[in-house]
GROMACS .gro file of C-alpha atoms in nm:
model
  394
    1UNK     CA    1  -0.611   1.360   8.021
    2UNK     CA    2  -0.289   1.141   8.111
    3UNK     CA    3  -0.272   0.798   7.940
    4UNK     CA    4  -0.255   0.481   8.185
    5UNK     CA    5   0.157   0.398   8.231
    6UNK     CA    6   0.034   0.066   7.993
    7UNK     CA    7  -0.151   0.258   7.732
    8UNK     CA    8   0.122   0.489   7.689
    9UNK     CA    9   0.349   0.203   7.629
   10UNK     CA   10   0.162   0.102   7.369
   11UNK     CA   11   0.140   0.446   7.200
   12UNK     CA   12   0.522   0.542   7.250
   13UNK     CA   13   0.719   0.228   7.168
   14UNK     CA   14   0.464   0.018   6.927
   15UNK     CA   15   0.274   0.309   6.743
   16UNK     CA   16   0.536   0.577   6.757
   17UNK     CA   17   0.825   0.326   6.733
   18UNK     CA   18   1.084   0.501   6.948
   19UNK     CA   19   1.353   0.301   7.076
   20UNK     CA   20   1.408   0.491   7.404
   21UNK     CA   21   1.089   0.743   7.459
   22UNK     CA   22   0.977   0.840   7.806
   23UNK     CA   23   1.022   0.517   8.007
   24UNK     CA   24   1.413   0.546   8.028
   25UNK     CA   25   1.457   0.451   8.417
   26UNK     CA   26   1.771   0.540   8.593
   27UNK     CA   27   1.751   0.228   8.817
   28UNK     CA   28   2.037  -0.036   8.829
   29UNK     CA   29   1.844  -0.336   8.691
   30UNK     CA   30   1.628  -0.121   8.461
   31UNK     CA   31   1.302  -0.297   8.469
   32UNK     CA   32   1.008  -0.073   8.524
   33UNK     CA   33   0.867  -0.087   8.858
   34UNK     CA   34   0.971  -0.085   9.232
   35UNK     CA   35   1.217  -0.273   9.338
   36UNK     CA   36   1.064  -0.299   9.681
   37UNK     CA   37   1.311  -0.116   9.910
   38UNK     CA   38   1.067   0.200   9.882
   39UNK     CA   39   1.298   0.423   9.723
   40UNK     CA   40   1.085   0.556   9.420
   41UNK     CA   41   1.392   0.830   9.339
   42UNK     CA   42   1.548   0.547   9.182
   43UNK     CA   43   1.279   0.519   8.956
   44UNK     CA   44   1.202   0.867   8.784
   45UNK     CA   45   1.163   0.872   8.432
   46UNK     CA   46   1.399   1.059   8.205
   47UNK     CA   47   1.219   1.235   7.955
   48UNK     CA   48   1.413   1.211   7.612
   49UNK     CA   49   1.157   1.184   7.375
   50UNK     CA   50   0.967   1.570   7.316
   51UNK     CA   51   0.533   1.570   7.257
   52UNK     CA   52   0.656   1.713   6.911
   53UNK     CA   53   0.881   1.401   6.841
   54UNK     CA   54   0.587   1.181   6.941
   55UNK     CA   55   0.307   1.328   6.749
   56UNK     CA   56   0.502   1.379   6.440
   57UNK     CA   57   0.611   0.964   6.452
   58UNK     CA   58   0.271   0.858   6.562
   59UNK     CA   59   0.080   1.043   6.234
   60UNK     CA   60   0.346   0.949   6.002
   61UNK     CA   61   0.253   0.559   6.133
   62UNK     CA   62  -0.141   0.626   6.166
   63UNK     CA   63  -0.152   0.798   5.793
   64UNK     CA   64   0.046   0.525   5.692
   65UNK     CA   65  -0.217   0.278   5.777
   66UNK     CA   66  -0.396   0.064   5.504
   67UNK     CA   67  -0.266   0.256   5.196
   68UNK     CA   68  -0.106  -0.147   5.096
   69UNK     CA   69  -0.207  -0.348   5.341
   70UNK     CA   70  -0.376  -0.383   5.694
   71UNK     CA   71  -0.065  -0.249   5.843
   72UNK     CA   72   0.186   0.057   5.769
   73UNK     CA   73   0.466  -0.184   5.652
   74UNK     CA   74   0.600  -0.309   5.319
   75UNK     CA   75   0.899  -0.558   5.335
   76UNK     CA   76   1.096  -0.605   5.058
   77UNK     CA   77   1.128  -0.982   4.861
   78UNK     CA   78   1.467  -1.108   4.942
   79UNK     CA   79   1.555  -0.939   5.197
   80UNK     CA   80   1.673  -0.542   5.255
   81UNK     CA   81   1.966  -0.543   5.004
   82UNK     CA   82   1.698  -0.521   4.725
   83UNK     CA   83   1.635  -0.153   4.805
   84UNK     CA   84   2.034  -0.037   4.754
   85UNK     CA   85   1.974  -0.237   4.405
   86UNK     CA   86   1.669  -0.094   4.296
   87UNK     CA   87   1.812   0.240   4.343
   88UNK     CA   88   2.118   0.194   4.141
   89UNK     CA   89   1.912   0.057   3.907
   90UNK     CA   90   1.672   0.342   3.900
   91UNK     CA   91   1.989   0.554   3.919
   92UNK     CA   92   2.153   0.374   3.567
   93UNK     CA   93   1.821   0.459   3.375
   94UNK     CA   94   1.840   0.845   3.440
   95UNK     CA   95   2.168   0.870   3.367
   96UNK     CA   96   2.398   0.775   3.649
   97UNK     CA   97   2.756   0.645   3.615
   98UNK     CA   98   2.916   0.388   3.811
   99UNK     CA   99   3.245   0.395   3.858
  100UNK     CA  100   3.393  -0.005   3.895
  101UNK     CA  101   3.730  -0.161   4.098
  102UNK     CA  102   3.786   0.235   4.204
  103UNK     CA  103   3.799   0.323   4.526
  104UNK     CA  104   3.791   0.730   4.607
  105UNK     CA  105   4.112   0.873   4.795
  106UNK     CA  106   4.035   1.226   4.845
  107UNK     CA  107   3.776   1.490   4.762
  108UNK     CA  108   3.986   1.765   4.552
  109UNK     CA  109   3.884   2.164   4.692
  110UNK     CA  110   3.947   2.463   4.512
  111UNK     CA  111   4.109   2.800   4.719
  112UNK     CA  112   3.792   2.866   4.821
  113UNK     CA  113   3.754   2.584   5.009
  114UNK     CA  114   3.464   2.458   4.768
  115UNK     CA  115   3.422   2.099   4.576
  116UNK     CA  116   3.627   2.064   4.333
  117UNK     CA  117   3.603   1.677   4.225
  118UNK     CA  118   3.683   1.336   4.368
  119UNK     CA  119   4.003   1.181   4.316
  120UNK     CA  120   3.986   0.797   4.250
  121UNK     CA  121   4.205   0.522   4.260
  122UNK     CA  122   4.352   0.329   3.949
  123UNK     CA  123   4.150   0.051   3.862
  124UNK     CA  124   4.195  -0.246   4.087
  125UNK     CA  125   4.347  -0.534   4.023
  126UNK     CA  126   4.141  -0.922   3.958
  127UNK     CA  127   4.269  -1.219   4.106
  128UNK     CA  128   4.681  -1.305   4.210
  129UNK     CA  129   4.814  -1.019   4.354
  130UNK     CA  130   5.117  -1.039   4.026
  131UNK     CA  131   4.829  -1.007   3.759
  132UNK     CA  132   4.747  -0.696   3.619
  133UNK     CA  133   4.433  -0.719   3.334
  134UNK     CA  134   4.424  -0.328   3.319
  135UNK     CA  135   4.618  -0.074   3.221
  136UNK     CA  136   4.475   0.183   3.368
  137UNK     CA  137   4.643   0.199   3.712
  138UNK     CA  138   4.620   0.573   3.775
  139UNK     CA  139   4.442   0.824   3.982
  140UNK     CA  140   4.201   0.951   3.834
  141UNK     CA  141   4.020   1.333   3.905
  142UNK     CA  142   3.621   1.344   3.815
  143UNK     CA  143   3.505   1.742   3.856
  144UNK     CA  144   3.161   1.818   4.053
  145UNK     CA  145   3.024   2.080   4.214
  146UNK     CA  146   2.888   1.843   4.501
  147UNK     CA  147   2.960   1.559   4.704
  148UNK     CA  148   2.817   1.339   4.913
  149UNK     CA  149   2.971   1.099   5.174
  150UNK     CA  150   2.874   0.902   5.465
  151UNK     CA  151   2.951   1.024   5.801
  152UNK     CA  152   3.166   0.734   5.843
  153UNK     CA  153   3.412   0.835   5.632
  154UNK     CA  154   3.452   1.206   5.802
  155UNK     CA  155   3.651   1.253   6.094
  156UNK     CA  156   3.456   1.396   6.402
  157UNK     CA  157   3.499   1.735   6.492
  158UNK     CA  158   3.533   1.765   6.892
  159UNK     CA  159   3.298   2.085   6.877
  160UNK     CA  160   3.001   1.928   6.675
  161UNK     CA  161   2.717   1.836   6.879
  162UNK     CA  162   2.612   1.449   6.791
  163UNK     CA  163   2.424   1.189   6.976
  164UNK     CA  164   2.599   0.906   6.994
  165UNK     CA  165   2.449   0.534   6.969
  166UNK     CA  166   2.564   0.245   6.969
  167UNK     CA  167   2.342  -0.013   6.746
  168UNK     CA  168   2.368  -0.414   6.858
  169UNK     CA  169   2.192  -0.667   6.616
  170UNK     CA  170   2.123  -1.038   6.635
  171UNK     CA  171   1.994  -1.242   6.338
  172UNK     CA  172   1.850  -1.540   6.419
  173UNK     CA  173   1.773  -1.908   6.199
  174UNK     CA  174   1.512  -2.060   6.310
  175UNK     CA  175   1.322  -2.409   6.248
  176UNK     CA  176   0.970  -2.399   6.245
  177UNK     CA  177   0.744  -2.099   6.236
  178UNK     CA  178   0.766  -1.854   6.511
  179UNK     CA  179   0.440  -1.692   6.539
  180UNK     CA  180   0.096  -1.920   6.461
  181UNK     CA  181  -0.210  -1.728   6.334
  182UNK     CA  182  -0.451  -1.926   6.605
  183UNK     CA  183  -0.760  -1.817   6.364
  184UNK     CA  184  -0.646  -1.994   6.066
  185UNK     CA  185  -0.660  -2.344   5.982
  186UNK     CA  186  -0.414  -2.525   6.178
  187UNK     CA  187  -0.509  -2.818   5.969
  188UNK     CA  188  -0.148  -2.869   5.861
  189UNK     CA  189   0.007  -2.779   6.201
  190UNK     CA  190   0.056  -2.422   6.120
  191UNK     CA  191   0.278  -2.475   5.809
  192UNK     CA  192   0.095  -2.231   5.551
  193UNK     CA  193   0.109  -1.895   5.864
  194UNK     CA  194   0.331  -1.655   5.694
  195UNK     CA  195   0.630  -1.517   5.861
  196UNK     CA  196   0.585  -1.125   5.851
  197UNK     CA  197   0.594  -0.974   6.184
  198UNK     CA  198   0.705  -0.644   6.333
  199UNK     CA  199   0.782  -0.787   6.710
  200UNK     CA  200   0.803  -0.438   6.970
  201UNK     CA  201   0.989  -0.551   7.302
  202UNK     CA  202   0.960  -0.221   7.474
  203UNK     CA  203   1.261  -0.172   7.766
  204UNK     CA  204   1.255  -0.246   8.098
  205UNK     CA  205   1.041  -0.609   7.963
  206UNK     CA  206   1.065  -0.820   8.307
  207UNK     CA  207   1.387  -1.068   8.301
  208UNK     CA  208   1.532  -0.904   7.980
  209UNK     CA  209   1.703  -0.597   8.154
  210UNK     CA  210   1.666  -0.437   7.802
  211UNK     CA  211   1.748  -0.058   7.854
  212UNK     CA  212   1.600   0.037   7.514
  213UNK     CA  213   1.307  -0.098   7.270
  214UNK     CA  214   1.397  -0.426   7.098
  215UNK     CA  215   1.268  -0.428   6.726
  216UNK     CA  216   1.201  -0.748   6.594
  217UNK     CA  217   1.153  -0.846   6.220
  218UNK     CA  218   0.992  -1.241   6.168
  219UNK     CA  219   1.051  -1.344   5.786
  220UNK     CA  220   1.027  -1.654   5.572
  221UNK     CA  221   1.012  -1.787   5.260
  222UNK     CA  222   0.735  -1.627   5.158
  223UNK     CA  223   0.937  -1.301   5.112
  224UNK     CA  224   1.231  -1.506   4.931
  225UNK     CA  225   1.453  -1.491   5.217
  226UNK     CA  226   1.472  -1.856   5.346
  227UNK     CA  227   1.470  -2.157   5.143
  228UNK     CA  228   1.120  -2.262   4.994
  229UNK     CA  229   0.913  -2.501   5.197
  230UNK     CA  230   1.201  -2.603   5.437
  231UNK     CA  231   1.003  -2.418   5.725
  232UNK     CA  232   1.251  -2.267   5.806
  233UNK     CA  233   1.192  -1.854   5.992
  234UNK     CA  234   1.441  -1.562   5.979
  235UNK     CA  235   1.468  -1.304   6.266
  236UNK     CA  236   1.651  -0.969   6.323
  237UNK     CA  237   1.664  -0.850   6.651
  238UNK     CA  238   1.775  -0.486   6.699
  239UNK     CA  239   1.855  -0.263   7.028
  240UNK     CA  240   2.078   0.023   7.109
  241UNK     CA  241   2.259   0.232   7.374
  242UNK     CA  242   2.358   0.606   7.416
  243UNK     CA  243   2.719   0.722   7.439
  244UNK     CA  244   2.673   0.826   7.761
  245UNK     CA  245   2.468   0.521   7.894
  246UNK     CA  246   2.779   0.373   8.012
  247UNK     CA  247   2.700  -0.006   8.018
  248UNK     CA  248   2.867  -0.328   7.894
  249UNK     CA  249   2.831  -0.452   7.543
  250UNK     CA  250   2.721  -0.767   7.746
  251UNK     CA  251   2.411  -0.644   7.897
  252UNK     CA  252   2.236  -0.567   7.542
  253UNK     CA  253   2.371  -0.896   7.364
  254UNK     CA  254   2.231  -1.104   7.672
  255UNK     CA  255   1.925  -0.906   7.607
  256UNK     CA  256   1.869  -0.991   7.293
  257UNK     CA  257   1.980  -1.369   7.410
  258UNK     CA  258   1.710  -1.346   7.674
  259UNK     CA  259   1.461  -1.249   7.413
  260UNK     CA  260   1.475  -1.489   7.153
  261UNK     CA  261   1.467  -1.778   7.417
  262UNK     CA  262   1.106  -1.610   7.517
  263UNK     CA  263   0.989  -1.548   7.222
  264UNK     CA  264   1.070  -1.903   7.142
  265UNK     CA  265   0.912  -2.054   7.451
  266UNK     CA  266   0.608  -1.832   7.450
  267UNK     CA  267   0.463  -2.019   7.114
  268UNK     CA  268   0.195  -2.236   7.155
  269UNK     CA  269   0.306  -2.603   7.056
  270UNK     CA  270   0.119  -2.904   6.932
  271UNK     CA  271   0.156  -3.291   6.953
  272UNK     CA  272   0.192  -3.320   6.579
  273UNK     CA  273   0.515  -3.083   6.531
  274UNK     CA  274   0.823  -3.004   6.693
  275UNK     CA  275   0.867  -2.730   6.855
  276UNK     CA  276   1.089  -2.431   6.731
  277UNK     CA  277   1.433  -2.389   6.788
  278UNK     CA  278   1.728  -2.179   6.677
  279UNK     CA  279   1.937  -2.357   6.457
  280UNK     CA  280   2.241  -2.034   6.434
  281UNK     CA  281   2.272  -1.693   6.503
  282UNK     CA  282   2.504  -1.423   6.447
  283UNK     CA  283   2.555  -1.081   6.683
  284UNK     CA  284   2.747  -0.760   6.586
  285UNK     CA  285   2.742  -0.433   6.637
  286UNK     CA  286   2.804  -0.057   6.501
  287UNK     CA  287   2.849   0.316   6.610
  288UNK     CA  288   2.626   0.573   6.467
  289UNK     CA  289   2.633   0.963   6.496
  290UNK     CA  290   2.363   1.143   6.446
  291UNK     CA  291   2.403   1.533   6.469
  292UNK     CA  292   2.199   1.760   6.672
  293UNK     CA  293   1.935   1.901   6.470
  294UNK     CA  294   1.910   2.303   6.503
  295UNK     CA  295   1.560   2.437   6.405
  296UNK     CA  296   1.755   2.776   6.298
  297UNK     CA  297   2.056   2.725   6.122
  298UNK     CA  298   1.980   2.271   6.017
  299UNK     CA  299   2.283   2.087   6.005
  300UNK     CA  300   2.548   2.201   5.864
  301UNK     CA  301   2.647   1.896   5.660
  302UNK     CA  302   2.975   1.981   5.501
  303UNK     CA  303   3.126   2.221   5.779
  304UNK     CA  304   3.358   2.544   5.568
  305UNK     CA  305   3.357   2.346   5.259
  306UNK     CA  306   3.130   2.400   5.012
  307UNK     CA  307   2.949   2.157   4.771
  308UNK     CA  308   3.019   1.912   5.017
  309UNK     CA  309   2.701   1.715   5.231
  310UNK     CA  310   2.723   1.424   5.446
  311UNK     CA  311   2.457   1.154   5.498
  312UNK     CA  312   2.418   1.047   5.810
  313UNK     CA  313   2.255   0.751   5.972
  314UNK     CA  314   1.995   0.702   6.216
  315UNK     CA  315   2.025   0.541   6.527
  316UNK     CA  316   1.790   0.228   6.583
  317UNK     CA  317   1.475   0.222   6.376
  318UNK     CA  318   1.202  -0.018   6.273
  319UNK     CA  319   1.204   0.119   5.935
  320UNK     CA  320   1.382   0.305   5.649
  321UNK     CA  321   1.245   0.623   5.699
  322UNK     CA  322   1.550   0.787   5.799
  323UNK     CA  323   1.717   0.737   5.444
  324UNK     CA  324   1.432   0.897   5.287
  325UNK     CA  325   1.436   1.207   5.510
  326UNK     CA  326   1.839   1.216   5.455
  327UNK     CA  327   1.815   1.186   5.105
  328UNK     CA  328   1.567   1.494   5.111
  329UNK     CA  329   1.747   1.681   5.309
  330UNK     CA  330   2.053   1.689   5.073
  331UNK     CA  331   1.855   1.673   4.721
  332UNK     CA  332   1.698   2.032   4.872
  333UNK     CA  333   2.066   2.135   4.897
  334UNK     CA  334   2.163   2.020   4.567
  335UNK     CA  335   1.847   2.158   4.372
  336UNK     CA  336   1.605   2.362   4.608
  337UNK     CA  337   1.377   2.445   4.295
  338UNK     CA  338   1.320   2.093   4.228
  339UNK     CA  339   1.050   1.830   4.398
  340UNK     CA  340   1.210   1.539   4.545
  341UNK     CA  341   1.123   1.212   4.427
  342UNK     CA  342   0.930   1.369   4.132
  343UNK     CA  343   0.943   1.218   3.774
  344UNK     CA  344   1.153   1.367   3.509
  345UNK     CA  345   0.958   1.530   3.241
  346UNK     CA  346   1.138   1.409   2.975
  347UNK     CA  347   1.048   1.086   3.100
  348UNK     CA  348   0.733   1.125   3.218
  349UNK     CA  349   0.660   1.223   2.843
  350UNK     CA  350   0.821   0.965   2.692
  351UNK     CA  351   0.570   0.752   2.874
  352UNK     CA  352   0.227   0.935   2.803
  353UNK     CA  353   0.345   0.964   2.441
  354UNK     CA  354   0.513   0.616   2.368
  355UNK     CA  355   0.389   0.389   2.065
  356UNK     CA  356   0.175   0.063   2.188
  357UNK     CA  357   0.421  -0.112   2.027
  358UNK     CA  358   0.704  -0.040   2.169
  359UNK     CA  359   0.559  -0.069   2.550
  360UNK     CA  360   0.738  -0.303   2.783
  361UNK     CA  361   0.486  -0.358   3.031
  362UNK     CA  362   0.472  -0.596   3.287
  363UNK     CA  363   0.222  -0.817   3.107
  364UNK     CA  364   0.401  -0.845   2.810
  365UNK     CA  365   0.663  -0.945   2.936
  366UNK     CA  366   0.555  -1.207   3.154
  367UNK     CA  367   0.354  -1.318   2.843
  368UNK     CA  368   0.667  -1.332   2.655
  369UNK     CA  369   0.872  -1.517   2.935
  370UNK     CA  370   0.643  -1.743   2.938
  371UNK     CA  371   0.647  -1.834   2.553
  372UNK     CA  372   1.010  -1.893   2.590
  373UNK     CA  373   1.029  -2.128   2.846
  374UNK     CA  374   0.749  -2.332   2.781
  375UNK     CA  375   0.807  -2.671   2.642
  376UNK     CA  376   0.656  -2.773   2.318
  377UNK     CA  377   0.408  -3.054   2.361
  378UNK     CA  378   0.303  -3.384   2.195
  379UNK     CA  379  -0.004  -3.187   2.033
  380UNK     CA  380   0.234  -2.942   1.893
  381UNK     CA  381   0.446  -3.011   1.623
  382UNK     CA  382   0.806  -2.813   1.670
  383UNK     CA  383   0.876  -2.789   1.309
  384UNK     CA  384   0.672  -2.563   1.078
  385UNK     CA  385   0.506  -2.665   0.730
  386UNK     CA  386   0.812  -2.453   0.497
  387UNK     CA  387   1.127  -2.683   0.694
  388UNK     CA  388   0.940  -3.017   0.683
  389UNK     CA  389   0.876  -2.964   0.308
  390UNK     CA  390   1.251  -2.882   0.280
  391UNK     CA  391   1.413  -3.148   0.472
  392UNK     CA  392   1.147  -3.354   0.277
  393UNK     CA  393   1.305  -3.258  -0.109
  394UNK     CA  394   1.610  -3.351   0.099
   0.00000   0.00000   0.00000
């Protein structure tokens, strides 16, 4: 049976998570519905998002459900960034080398056209452009069998089939809390709601003229990302565009404009608190180009040169899903006999067969933390019984 038009709203955009999905209009003001000169034409949906797209992103949200939480989300304690750190960190414990004030000119090929190594710069220099603290100025060739890039850095081939999109964000500082929990005690005028939202503006939203989804993230201090107990509320905005949509850069920054100022006005307010208001924003935006994924042949990441594989972005997403199915996709081109993400066996060994002693576990060291940083007290004495009898004979 055929979902309602509003119940398959819901499903597409806020369960599935698609920024686009089946609701694309080709009318001029974009907003879903007539525009009451009778003409339906100018309202036909586009389909752009397959049954097989949507299934597979609505079961990887629904078995997502409740394995940490009530919802399929984790967010990260101060802020995004943390993930690129943990995984260098991760990265420096099995064995990874980082490679400091070099920055990589050219990726050296053998006859064959296959990977040869990365050339890198001489080190760079620290501070007035006259002082040199290195002597080590020179290029420098590290040999590998593979490479990996970002698409960014690869020049785009005019036969390669890529969808184009163009990503617009706005992040947004506001004062006071953005979203009240009306079934908690509002005692203290709503001061103790945490800020973690996922916020699903799907397009066509009346007097937005959004053309795509707008994804919303609402964060505060109790992730670490705003200062602690100033009330103050962090949110990203993010929308996109095809290549071939056509439209102004205008229309999607106004959009996202249009949308804080509702989402602002839309909050309940009481006597005993101000009301919300954006203290300073910031807009940009970015290209991304995603290839055209054939079921047959896959991408072919590194065109005629072998060894090589480029990572390539997604366009706009809620989550960071897309990194993990990148990074898959190349480890199973680098090792295809190995499990991705699995744990080393050396390591996983060294675990089940380390001395009790010599565990770091979390509660140790949070024990030990502790004992370092804690004052001595009155009751206490700082000096043991062997230096008092010592400074005594003194």
């Amino acid at each position: 049976a055929k979902l309602p038009e509003r119940l398959a709203t819901v499903v597409v955009y806020a369960l599935a998570l698609t920024p686009f999905g089946y609701l694309e209009r080709d009318g001029t003001n974009g907003e879903v519905g007539n525009d009451g000169d009778g003409d339906d034409a100018t309202h036909r949906q586009i389909s752009r998002y397959s049954t097989k797209a949507g299934v597979d992103d609505l079961v990887r949200h629904v078995t997502a459900l409740g394995r940490f939480g009530d919802t399929a989300f984790l967010v990260t304690m101060y802020g995004s960034g943390e993930l690129s750190q943990a995984f260098c960190r991760s990265g420096a414990v099995y064995g990874s080398t980082y490679m400091l004030r070099r920055s990589p000119l050219a990726i050296s090929l053998e006859e064959s056209r296959r990977v040869r190594g990365v050339v890198l710069s001489g080190e760079e220099h620290i501070g007035e452009s006259d002082d040199v603290d290195t002597e080590d100025v020179s290029d420098q060739t590290l040999f590998c069998e593979h490479v990996v890039v970002p698409s960014t850095m690869m020049c785009s081939s005019k036969g390669s089939k890529a969808l184009q999109t163009r990503i617009y964000r706005r992040v947004c500082i506001l004062q006071g809390k953005l979203v009240l929990d009306q079934e908690k005690d509002d005692s203290k005028g709503g001061s103790d709601t945490e800020q973690r939202y996922a916020i699903i503006i799907p397009p066509g939203t009346g007097g937005l003229g959004n053309k795509s989804a707008i994804h919303g993230v609402v964060a505060d201090d109790s992730v670490c990302v705003a200062p602690r107990g100033k009330d103050y509320t962090v949110l990203h905005l993010t929308t996109s565009s095809r290549g071939d949509d056509g439209a102004p850069d205008e229309l999607f920054v106004n959009a996202m404009s249009k949308a804080v100022e509702f989402l602002v006005v839309s909050q309940p307010t009481r006597e005993d608190t101000a009301p919300i208001k954006e203290l300073h924003h910031i807009s940009f935006s970015y290209c991304t180009e995603t290839p055209i994924f054939d079921e047959k042949d896959g991408i072919d990441s590194g065109g005629s040169m072998s060894g090589l594989h480029v990572c390539y972005r997604d366009g706009q997403s809620l989550t960071c899903d897309s990194a993990f199915r990148e990074a898959k996709r190349i480890f199973e081109r680098i090792c295809p006999d190995s499990d991705f993400l699995a744990l080393a066996k050396k390591v996983e060994d060294a675990i089940l067969y380390r001395d009790e002693h010599d565990s770091d576990d979390e509660k140790m060291v949070l024990e030990s933390a502790c004992t370092m940083i804690q004052a001595p007290t009155a009751e206490t004495p700082v000096l043991d019984d062997n230096v008092q009898a010592n400074m005594s004979d003194v």
